[in-house]
Amino acid sequence: MSQELEIEFKNVLTKEQYESLLKEFKISKEMIIRQTNHYFDTPTFSLKSLSSGLRIRETHEQIVCTLKEKTSANIHLETTDVITEEQAKKMLAGEGFFAQTVKDKLIQLQIPLEELHVFGSLTTDRVEIPYKGGTIVFDHSFYLQCEDYEVEYEASNETFGKEIFEQFLTEHNITKQVADKKIARFMSALKG
């Protein structure tokens, strides 16, 4: 189990900007990690109403269940448990909830666990590289016949991170266009 504050800044990219950044930063295919997020909520969107999100993320390395709670515009409190493939399968099938720390937090938030269900999945090809004291992330996501591209900057300080990220956008001639969280983009596409 881990709990940490995630400070991140996101911006939409065009396909051309994304491909240009991969070339500029000399990103090889081996550096791109595929991950799939499976999103949960209740039928009445109890988590969304709290500006929170719940997901299981699968990569080739591990499977984690994460609850994200918004604390400010660019900061989220993340509660994460590593789970097994078998536990993930059962959770995705609605046969129990095996991420204990996340479960405890959901109970505190008065989320009815028995009503949680998966409402969709989103796959992302992700590159993470160290950049000016933080991490720059290039994402290409696929979901519901949609594709999109974004750049994120993860920092340990909100003021410092915002400054570095805005400088990055300016240096690469990228128009500032804040990207919604993946779960929000997925939900928007789902409503169609």
C-alpha positions as a Python dict, from the first residue, in 0.01 Angstrom:
ca = {
    (1, 'M'): (0, 0, 0),
    (2, 'S'): (113, 351, -69),
    (3, 'Q'): (-41, 690, -33),
    (4, 'E'): (109, 991, -202),
    (5, 'L'): (26, 1330, -341),
    (6, 'E'): (46, 1341, -718),
    (7, 'I'): (130, 1684, -857),
    (8, 'E'): (88, 1686, -1233),
    (9, 'F'): (24, 1920, -1522),
    (10, 'K'): (-132, 1796, -1847),
    (11, 'N'): (-168, 1936, -2195),
    (12, 'V'): (-330, 1806, -2511),
    (13, 'L'): (-100, 1725, -2804),
    (14, 'T'): (-171, 1670, -3171),
    (15, 'K'): (-46, 1348, -3326),
    (16, 'E'): (223, 1550, -3506),
    (17, 'Q'): (341, 1717, -3182),
    (18, 'Y'): (350, 1379, -3006),
    (19, 'E'): (556, 1219, -3283),
    (20, 'S'): (788, 1520, -3296),
    (21, 'L'): (850, 1502, -2919),
    (22, 'L'): (926, 1128, -2941),
    (23, 'K'): (1189, 1206, -3208),
    (24, 'E'): (1333, 1503, -3021),
    (25, 'F'): (1370, 1305, -2697),
    (26, 'K'): (1506, 1001, -2890),
    (27, 'I'): (1234, 765, -2766),
    (28, 'S'): (1278, 409, -2889),
    (29, 'K'): (994, 155, -2912),
    (30, 'E'): (1146, -31, -2616),
    (31, 'M'): (1093, 276, -2396),
    (32, 'I'): (716, 277, -2458),
    (33, 'I'): (519, 92, -2190),
    (34, 'R'): (163, -23, -2257),
    (35, 'Q'): (-80, 4, -1969),
    (36, 'T'): (-452, -56, -1944),
    (37, 'N'): (-676, 125, -1697),
    (38, 'H'): (-1010, -29, -1598),
    (39, 'Y'): (-1239, 237, -1446),
    (40, 'F'): (-1495, 177, -1171),
    (41, 'D'): (-1784, 376, -1028),
    (42, 'T'): (-2135, 320, -902),
    (43, 'P'): (-2441, 357, -1130),
    (44, 'T'): (-2505, 698, -970),
    (45, 'F'): (-2137, 802, -1016),
    (46, 'S'): (-2067, 835, -643),
    (47, 'L'): (-1692, 869, -704),
    (48, 'K'): (-1725, 1121, -984),
    (49, 'S'): (-1946, 1337, -758),
    (50, 'L'): (-1652, 1350, -514),
    (51, 'S'): (-1408, 1447, -795),
    (52, 'S'): (-1247, 1107, -742),
    (53, 'G'): (-1161, 813, -963),
    (54, 'L'): (-1103, 443, -908),
    (55, 'R'): (-906, 220, -1142),
    (56, 'I'): (-717, -102, -1180),
    (57, 'R'): (-403, -45, -1390),
    (58, 'E'): (-234, -338, -1562),
    (59, 'T'): (120, -323, -1698),
    (60, 'H'): (358, -607, -1783),
    (61, 'E'): (528, -546, -1447),
    (62, 'Q'): (237, -532, -1201),
    (63, 'I'): (-131, -471, -1137),
    (64, 'V'): (-240, -195, -900),
    (65, 'C'): (-571, -60, -774),
    (66, 'T'): (-569, 317, -721),
    (67, 'L'): (-816, 563, -576),
    (68, 'K'): (-747, 923, -681),
    (69, 'E'): (-900, 1205, -475),
    (70, 'K'): (-871, 1561, -603),
    (71, 'T'): (-724, 1800, -345),
    (72, 'S'): (-663, 2101, -573),
    (73, 'A'): (-645, 2184, -944),
    (74, 'N'): (-316, 2002, -1002),
    (75, 'I'): (-292, 1776, -697),
    (76, 'H'): (-450, 1438, -623),
    (77, 'L'): (-415, 1211, -322),
    (78, 'E'): (-350, 861, -456),
    (79, 'T'): (-412, 552, -247),
    (80, 'T'): (-270, 243, -417),
    (81, 'D'): (-258, -131, -347),
    (82, 'V'): (-68, -388, -553),
    (83, 'I'): (-301, -680, -636),
    (84, 'T'): (-258, -1017, -803),
    (85, 'E'): (-386, -1109, -1148),
    (86, 'E'): (-646, -1338, -986),
    (87, 'Q'): (-766, -1059, -754),
    (88, 'A'): (-790, -820, -1049),
    (89, 'K'): (-997, -1071, -1249),
    (90, 'K'): (-1238, -1116, -959),
    (91, 'M'): (-1269, -742, -902),
    (92, 'L'): (-1332, -680, -1273),
    (93, 'A'): (-1601, -951, -1266),
    (94, 'G'): (-1766, -794, -959),
    (95, 'E'): (-1669, -1088, -736),
    (96, 'G'): (-1524, -897, -443),
    (97, 'F'): (-1286, -612, -363),
    (98, 'F'): (-931, -718, -275),
    (99, 'A'): (-739, -390, -252),
    (100, 'Q'): (-766, -352, 126),
    (101, 'T'): (-628, 0, 179),
    (102, 'V'): (-831, 135, -112),
    (103, 'K'): (-1136, -51, 24),
    (104, 'D'): (-1091, 111, 367),
    (105, 'K'): (-1070, 454, 205),
    (106, 'L'): (-1384, 389, -4),
    (107, 'I'): (-1570, 290, 314),
    (108, 'Q'): (-1456, 616, 478),
    (109, 'L'): (-1595, 802, 175),
    (110, 'Q'): (-1923, 607, 214),
    (111, 'I'): (-1899, 455, -134),
    (112, 'P'): (-2127, 148, -157),
    (113, 'L'): (-1874, -121, -253),
    (114, 'E'): (-2144, -363, -368),
    (115, 'E'): (-2251, -109, -632),
    (116, 'L'): (-1905, -62, -785),
    (117, 'H'): (-1871, -193, -1138),
    (118, 'V'): (-1635, -149, -1432),
    (119, 'F'): (-1768, 96, -1686),
    (120, 'G'): (-1480, 74, -1931),
    (121, 'S'): (-1113, 43, -2013),
    (122, 'L'): (-854, 272, -2168),
    (123, 'T'): (-515, 164, -2304),
    (124, 'T'): (-217, 399, -2309),
    (125, 'D'): (126, 374, -2467),
    (126, 'R'): (335, 571, -2217),
    (127, 'V'): (688, 707, -2203),
    (128, 'E'): (826, 850, -1879),
    (129, 'I'): (1163, 1026, -1867),
    (130, 'P'): (1338, 1241, -1607),
    (131, 'Y'): (1310, 1609, -1692),
    (132, 'K'): (1433, 1911, -1493),
    (133, 'G'): (1379, 1764, -1147),
    (134, 'G'): (1053, 1588, -1232),
    (135, 'T'): (918, 1345, -1489),
    (136, 'I'): (790, 1426, -1837),
    (137, 'V'): (533, 1182, -1972),
    (138, 'F'): (419, 1132, -2332),
    (139, 'D'): (89, 942, -2366),
    (140, 'H'): (-99, 800, -2665),
    (141, 'S'): (-435, 664, -2547),
    (142, 'F'): (-698, 444, -2715),
    (143, 'Y'): (-1059, 402, -2597),
    (144, 'L'): (-1410, 370, -2743),
    (145, 'Q'): (-1299, 430, -3104),
    (146, 'C'): (-1106, 738, -2983),
    (147, 'E'): (-735, 818, -2984),
    (148, 'D'): (-566, 1109, -2815),
    (149, 'Y'): (-223, 1239, -2722),
    (150, 'E'): (-101, 1434, -2423),
    (151, 'V'): (207, 1546, -2235),
    (152, 'E'): (222, 1544, -1855),
    (153, 'Y'): (476, 1683, -1615),
    (154, 'E'): (495, 1530, -1268),
    (155, 'A'): (671, 1736, -1004),
    (156, 'S'): (728, 1737, -629),
    (157, 'N'): (637, 2107, -597),
    (158, 'E'): (331, 2267, -756),
    (159, 'T'): (481, 2614, -814),
    (160, 'F'): (808, 2477, -952),
    (161, 'G'): (625, 2217, -1162),
    (162, 'K'): (391, 2472, -1318),
    (163, 'E'): (683, 2695, -1413),
    (164, 'I'): (883, 2409, -1572),
    (165, 'F'): (578, 2277, -1759),
    (166, 'E'): (478, 2617, -1901),
    (167, 'Q'): (840, 2669, -2008),
    (168, 'F'): (836, 2326, -2178),
    (169, 'L'): (518, 2416, -2372),
    (170, 'T'): (665, 2749, -2482),
    (171, 'E'): (998, 2596, -2591),
    (172, 'H'): (815, 2336, -2803),
    (173, 'N'): (559, 2580, -2950),
    (174, 'I'): (268, 2389, -2795),
    (175, 'T'): (-48, 2589, -2739),
    (176, 'K'): (-167, 2565, -2381),
    (177, 'Q'): (-471, 2339, -2381),
    (178, 'V'): (-520, 2165, -2048),
    (179, 'A'): (-602, 1796, -2088),
    (180, 'D'): (-876, 1644, -1876),
    (181, 'K'): (-793, 1336, -1671),
    (182, 'K'): (-812, 1016, -1875),
    (183, 'I'): (-1116, 903, -1680),
    (184, 'A'): (-1297, 1229, -1768),
    (185, 'R'): (-1209, 1194, -2137),
    (186, 'F'): (-1328, 834, -2129),
    (187, 'M'): (-1658, 934, -1966),
    (188, 'S'): (-1712, 1211, -2219),
    (189, 'A'): (-1657, 964, -2507),
    (190, 'L'): (-1885, 711, -2335),
    (191, 'K'): (-2172, 962, -2322),
    (192, 'G'): (-2093, 1028, -2690),
}
